[in-house]
Amino acid sequence: MKNENLYNYILGIADNSLILGQRLGELTGHGPSLETDIACTNISLDLFGQVRSYFQYAAKIAGDERTEDDIAMLRKEREYKNVLLVEQPNTNFAYTLGRQFLFDVYHLAFLKELQKSADLTLSAIANKCIKEVSYHERFSSDWVKRLGDGTEESRAKMQEAINDLWTYTDELFHQTEADKTMVAEGIGVDVTKLKEAYYKNVSDLLLESTLEVPESKYFQKGGKQGIHTEHLGYLLSDLQYMQRTYPNMEW
Amino acid sequence: MSEEQIKSLEKQFEARIARDEKIEPKDWMPEKYRKTHIRQMSQHAHSEIVGMLPEGNWITRAPSLRRKVALLAKVQDEAGHGLYLYSATETLGISREEMYEQLHTGKAKYSSIFNYPTITWADMGAIGWLVDGAAIINQVPLCNTSYGPYARAMIRVCKEESFHQRQGYEIMIKLANGTPEQKEMAQDALNRWWWPSLMMLGPTDAESIHTEQSMKWKLKRKSNDDLRQQFIDQTVPQAELIGLTIPDPDLKWNEERKSYDFGAIDWDEFWQVVKGHGPMNKVRMKARVDAWENGKWVRDAAMAHAEKKQERKEKQAV
């Protein structure tokens, strides 16, 4: 492939949306209220829409027979590049919203920078996504506030979720080889520069929600290198089921 | 109010309906009209919400990104239908919580078709094509029903349902024109969903207890048997067009009636499912009750937070 770095870079972005969208899709019909059910389904829908734009572009760059669906559904587990945060399960609504919030704050800041990309397709996709992601960020922030500053039970649950998910936040700011090349070419976003503002924004909102900011400095990483938590394999077996069972068919 | 006054109000009320005027929430209405509408509208809302489950079952396994997005959007539409049907029903003086309570305790019914399992991808096609197809036939006449909020909700619901129906048929077309395995999957889904879809249009006229009164109030404009015939006549050519076979050996065009004759429906199966003993009744109800009970702490938190916010606002004002 002529432009392998760009291809890998796009997958690195899109896989986050793909895996998070898949997680949210599990909840449709099972939400705590109709309104939240609709909102979570809507976020999933947005994320898959974004995934399609990215993967259609990646397929074009690959320049062979592969399609957006091949890229989404026919890679091996070690070839998925999403961060560990987004593959974490829907343990309860606090985990779902906590995961969403911790990702959205990053995602929004990332897309703001990606809009400035020298790659016009990526900047156009970022421009389209940012409207959706601003809404996601507002929705998840509002819910962290509600659950944090709600009842004793909800505060305890929200705090537990934030504490558990915190260990996956640092990875958001790790640079891969593809990242570095793309940053040098003016195409990619330097995620290391987003870190400080991220922790400030997240901490401010947690404090406003009467929650504690976790102090732990032990972080997990590996997703960007394809070394995932045990959760991902099960998620992929659903995601890939049809493509694997009925290969080379159109749907 | 004296009996005479009530009689006079009833007479005026029936006359308004006869003139095709819409009844609005604040208008006087007979108690039976209110109760019948609560029953039918909440049943309709419940069907949308329970109906999310069999299709939601395939969201994580949809075969392509395009199909996944379409399925998510469809199930989201159903949640939206549920939302505005519940809201429309609330105008009759019942809360959403009360309606949920009726659903969870089995007092309120929902469309029995959702008590069948979705076991292959083709079921997503069959549900869109057949189940939404039958729903539209049931619902289009309701766009002109006498109760204003219901009629207005149905106009929007019907627009989206007809989109879903085309989308479902399009899934079937793709399968029917696909590999032998895909075609077999499509035929198998048609075999399993055909008869339940016919049953979905309700018991035969002779056994339908609500028909007469509902006709008068324009809550129903055609009998179940007429609707069923309309559905069959509309669907058989669609199956033929894509090379699928309707699983009814007695199905035959009747030149005299200009309609299809069809085989006997297994009403024992219908009543078994309606009474709660279909393949998925218990699973569907458990999913709804679990979602509601597991979500209680979330709803409580939202309420508590809203109250705290309000208190702070009031303190600031002082």
XYZ file of N, CA and C in Angstrom, chain A residues 142-248:
321
model
N -23.847 16.065 31.138
C -25.069 16.302 31.921
C -25.411 15.099 32.785
N -25.207 13.918 32.211
C -25.572 12.723 32.984
C -24.584 12.435 34.111
N -23.308 12.735 33.873
C -22.348 12.561 34.967
C -22.739 13.498 36.108
N -23.152 14.725 35.760
C -23.594 15.666 36.799
C -24.822 15.140 37.533
N -25.779 14.664 36.772
C -27.009 14.146 37.404
C -26.707 12.989 38.340
N -25.908 12.059 37.849
C -25.652 10.867 38.662
C -24.713 11.190 39.821
N -23.730 12.068 39.580
C -22.810 12.451 40.650
C -23.556 13.230 41.733
N -24.284 14.212 41.306
C -25.001 15.067 42.250
C -26.484 14.693 42.265
N -26.751 13.412 42.409
C -28.141 12.928 42.440
C -28.469 12.368 43.800
N -28.521 11.047 43.902
C -28.760 10.402 45.201
C -27.437 9.825 45.712
N -27.451 9.352 46.946
C -26.251 8.711 47.499
C -25.855 7.506 46.643
N -26.872 6.739 46.282
C -26.620 5.532 45.491
C -25.993 5.880 44.140
N -26.551 6.884 43.489
C -26.053 7.211 42.147
C -24.644 7.792 42.234
N -24.383 8.569 43.290
C -23.031 9.125 43.439
C -22.024 7.984 43.620
N -22.369 7.027 44.458
C -21.459 5.903 44.701
C -21.200 5.136 43.403
N -22.250 4.923 42.631
C -22.095 4.166 41.382
C -21.260 4.949 40.373
N -21.530 6.234 40.281
C -20.799 7.072 39.310
C -19.326 7.143 39.702
N -19.070 7.297 40.998
C -17.687 7.378 41.463
C -16.937 6.071 41.167
N -17.610 4.957 41.421
C -16.991 3.657 41.168
C -16.629 3.506 39.685
N -17.554 3.920 38.830
C -17.309 3.808 37.386
C -16.125 4.676 36.980
N -16.100 5.914 37.457
C -14.991 6.812 37.103
C -13.662 6.240 37.625
N -13.678 5.757 38.852
C -12.450 5.175 39.415
C -11.944 4.021 38.556
N -12.864 3.149 38.147
C -12.466 1.971 37.369
C -12.018 2.331 35.958
N -12.650 3.319 35.377
C -12.353 3.648 33.978
C -11.142 4.574 33.847
N -10.801 5.208 34.951
C -9.717 6.203 34.941
C -8.411 5.633 34.386
N -8.164 4.381 34.699
C -6.922 3.719 34.301
C -6.760 3.643 32.771
N -7.862 3.824 32.056
C -7.786 3.747 30.583
C -7.664 5.115 29.917
N -7.626 6.192 30.715
C -7.640 7.527 30.092
C -6.291 7.927 29.510
N -5.228 7.545 30.179
C -3.898 8.007 29.752
C -3.562 7.559 28.326
N -4.054 6.391 27.963
C -3.727 5.844 26.637
C -4.212 6.749 25.495
N -5.246 7.518 25.774
C -5.780 8.413 24.741
C -4.680 9.319 24.176
N -3.663 9.594 25.000
C -2.653 10.582 24.614
C -1.324 9.952 24.194
N -1.352 8.634 23.975
C -0.142 7.968 23.484
C -0.054 8.116 21.968
N 1.151 8.307 21.495
C 1.342 8.436 20.048
C 1.835 7.128 19.443
N 1.244 6.737 18.339
C 1.741 5.557 17.614
C 2.721 6.041 16.542
N 3.338 5.078 15.869
C 4.263 5.452 14.792
C 3.517 6.189 13.683
N 2.336 5.670 13.353
C 1.532 6.320 12.302
C 1.178 7.746 12.726
N 0.862 7.920 13.999
C 0.548 9.257 14.527
C 1.695 10.222 14.252
N 2.880 9.765 14.652
C 4.041 10.657 14.560
C 4.281 11.097 13.114
N 4.213 10.131 12.198
C 4.415 10.478 10.786
C 3.353 11.456 10.303
N 2.123 11.202 10.700
C 1.032 12.055 10.228
C 1.097 13.456 10.836
N 1.552 13.527 12.071
C 1.715 14.847 12.693
C 2.794 15.622 11.926
N 3.889 14.925 11.613
C 4.980 15.565 10.881
C 4.520 16.081 9.521
N 3.562 15.380 8.925
C 3.082 15.788 7.599
C 1.944 16.809 7.677
N 1.589 17.200 8.882
C 0.524 18.197 9.028
C -0.867 17.616 8.859
N -0.943 16.285 8.822
C -2.242 15.621 8.619
C -2.853 15.224 9.958
N -1.991 14.705 10.831
C -2.493 14.151 12.097
C -2.511 15.160 13.230
N -3.171 14.760 14.296
C -3.290 15.590 15.491
C -2.241 15.124 16.499
N -1.538 16.060 17.107
C -0.596 15.702 18.158
C -1.375 15.533 19.468
N -1.710 14.283 19.774
C -2.588 14.044 20.933
C -1.907 14.392 22.262
N -0.575 14.372 22.262
C 0.106 14.679 23.533
C -0.259 16.101 23.984
N -0.552 16.955 23.025
C -0.867 18.351 23.362
C -2.291 18.524 23.909
N -3.083 17.474 23.815
C -4.475 17.594 24.281
C -4.618 17.192 25.744
N -3.549 16.586 26.262
C -3.649 15.922 27.558
C -3.974 16.869 28.716
N -3.262 17.950 28.790
C -3.414 18.841 29.941
C -4.845 19.390 30.026
N -5.309 19.904 28.895
C -6.663 20.484 28.878
C -7.705 19.406 29.176
N -7.435 18.200 28.683
C -8.374 17.089 28.924
C -8.552 16.854 30.428
N -7.433 16.666 31.125
C -7.560 16.356 32.555
C -8.146 17.528 33.330
N -7.888 18.720 32.837
C -8.479 19.876 33.523
C -10.007 19.886 33.326
N -10.431 19.725 32.077
C -11.877 19.743 31.800
C -12.612 18.621 32.522
N -12.008 17.429 32.453
C -12.649 16.277 33.097
C -12.719 16.497 34.613
N -11.618 16.957 35.192
C -11.591 17.154 36.645
C -12.597 18.224 37.067
N -12.655 19.313 36.316
C -13.621 20.371 36.647
C -15.041 19.820 36.688
N -15.362 19.031 35.679
C -16.731 18.523 35.646
C -16.997 17.515 36.759
N -15.991 16.694 37.069
C -16.175 15.726 38.162
C -16.416 16.475 39.470
N -15.629 17.528 39.705
C -15.785 18.288 40.950
C -17.153 18.965 40.997
N -17.560 19.514 39.854
C -18.894 20.131 39.789
C -19.978 19.099 40.071
N -19.692 17.848 39.741
C -20.657 16.768 39.965
C -20.538 16.180 41.364
N -19.792 16.867 42.236
C -19.522 16.428 43.612
C -18.814 15.077 43.668
N -18.035 14.788 42.619
C -17.277 13.531 42.596
C -15.802 13.825 42.863
N -15.086 12.767 43.238
C -13.652 12.952 43.455
C -12.879 12.627 42.183
N -11.821 13.352 41.957
C -10.947 13.057 40.822
C -9.983 11.955 41.275
N -9.972 10.818 40.589
C -9.106 9.719 41.024
C -7.640 10.150 41.061
N -6.929 9.658 42.041
C -5.529 10.069 42.173
C -4.573 9.032 41.613
N -5.110 7.869 41.280
C -4.252 6.772 40.822
C -3.410 7.178 39.623
N -2.158 6.775 39.648
C -1.273 7.075 38.514
C -0.923 5.787 37.758
N -1.631 4.721 38.042
C -1.382 3.467 37.330
C -2.327 3.366 36.136
N -1.756 3.349 34.958
C -2.591 3.351 33.763
C -2.376 2.105 32.912
N -3.421 1.767 32.162
C -3.332 0.634 31.235
C -3.182 1.168 29.823
N -2.484 0.399 29.008
C -2.339 0.779 27.606
C -2.247 -0.479 26.759
N -2.228 -0.300 25.453
C -2.043 -1.451 24.572
C -3.019 -1.487 23.405
N -4.190 -0.871 23.580
C -5.205 -0.918 22.528
C -4.690 -0.434 21.192
N -3.938 0.658 21.233
C -3.441 1.242 19.979
C -2.463 0.303 19.265
N -1.875 -0.629 20.043
C -0.978 -1.640 19.438
C -1.732 -2.951 19.203
N -3.022 -2.951 19.439
C -3.795 -4.166 19.204
C -3.753 -5.166 20.349
N -3.238 -4.732 21.496
C -3.245 -5.624 22.664
C -4.394 -5.187 23.559
N -5.483 -5.937 23.498
C -6.736 -5.475 24.090
C -7.054 -6.155 25.410
N -8.158 -5.719 26.036
C -8.651 -6.425 27.212
C -9.425 -7.656 26.732
N -9.743 -8.531 27.635
C -10.439 -9.769 27.236
C -11.835 -9.490 26.679
N -12.346 -8.297 26.948
C -13.704 -7.974 26.492
C -13.830 -7.905 24.972
N -12.753 -7.487 24.305
C -12.900 -7.184 22.879
C -13.270 -8.402 22.034
N -12.696 -9.553 22.364
C -12.946 -10.744 21.552
C -14.427 -11.077 21.431
N -15.135 -10.928 22.542
C -16.574 -11.243 22.525
C -17.345 -10.222 21.698
N -16.930 -8.966 21.850
C -17.577 -7.920 21.060
C -17.389 -8.182 19.569
N -16.162 -8.599 19.210
C -15.877 -8.851 17.796
C -16.630 -10.068 17.271
N -16.842 -11.045 18.127
C -17.527 -12.237 17.600
C -18.972 -11.895 17.219
N -19.577 -10.942 17.886
C -20.890 -10.451 17.444
C -20.752 -9.610 16.174
N -19.842 -8.663 16.244
C -19.653 -7.727 15.123
C -19.357 -8.466 13.819
N -18.566 -9.542 13.917
C -18.090 -10.225 12.715
C -18.923 -11.445 12.320
N -19.876 -11.789 13.157
C -20.586 -13.059 12.995
C -21.080 -13.324 11.564
N -21.806 -12.385 11.004
C -22.385 -12.616 9.679
C -21.317 -12.699 8.584
N -20.359 -11.773 8.641
C -19.300 -11.759 7.616
C -18.448 -13.022 7.671
N -18.258 -13.547 8.868
C -17.460 -14.767 9.010
C -18.252 -16.011 8.605
N -19.530 -16.034 8.994
C -20.338 -17.229 8.721
C -20.725 -17.333 7.254
N -20.967 -16.169 6.644
C -21.387 -16.156 5.234
C -20.409 -15.296 4.435
N -19.219 -15.820 4.157
C -18.222 -14.956 3.513
C -18.592 -14.591 2.074
N -18.096 -13.463 1.643
C -18.231 -13.019 0.244
C -19.672 -12.895 -0.245
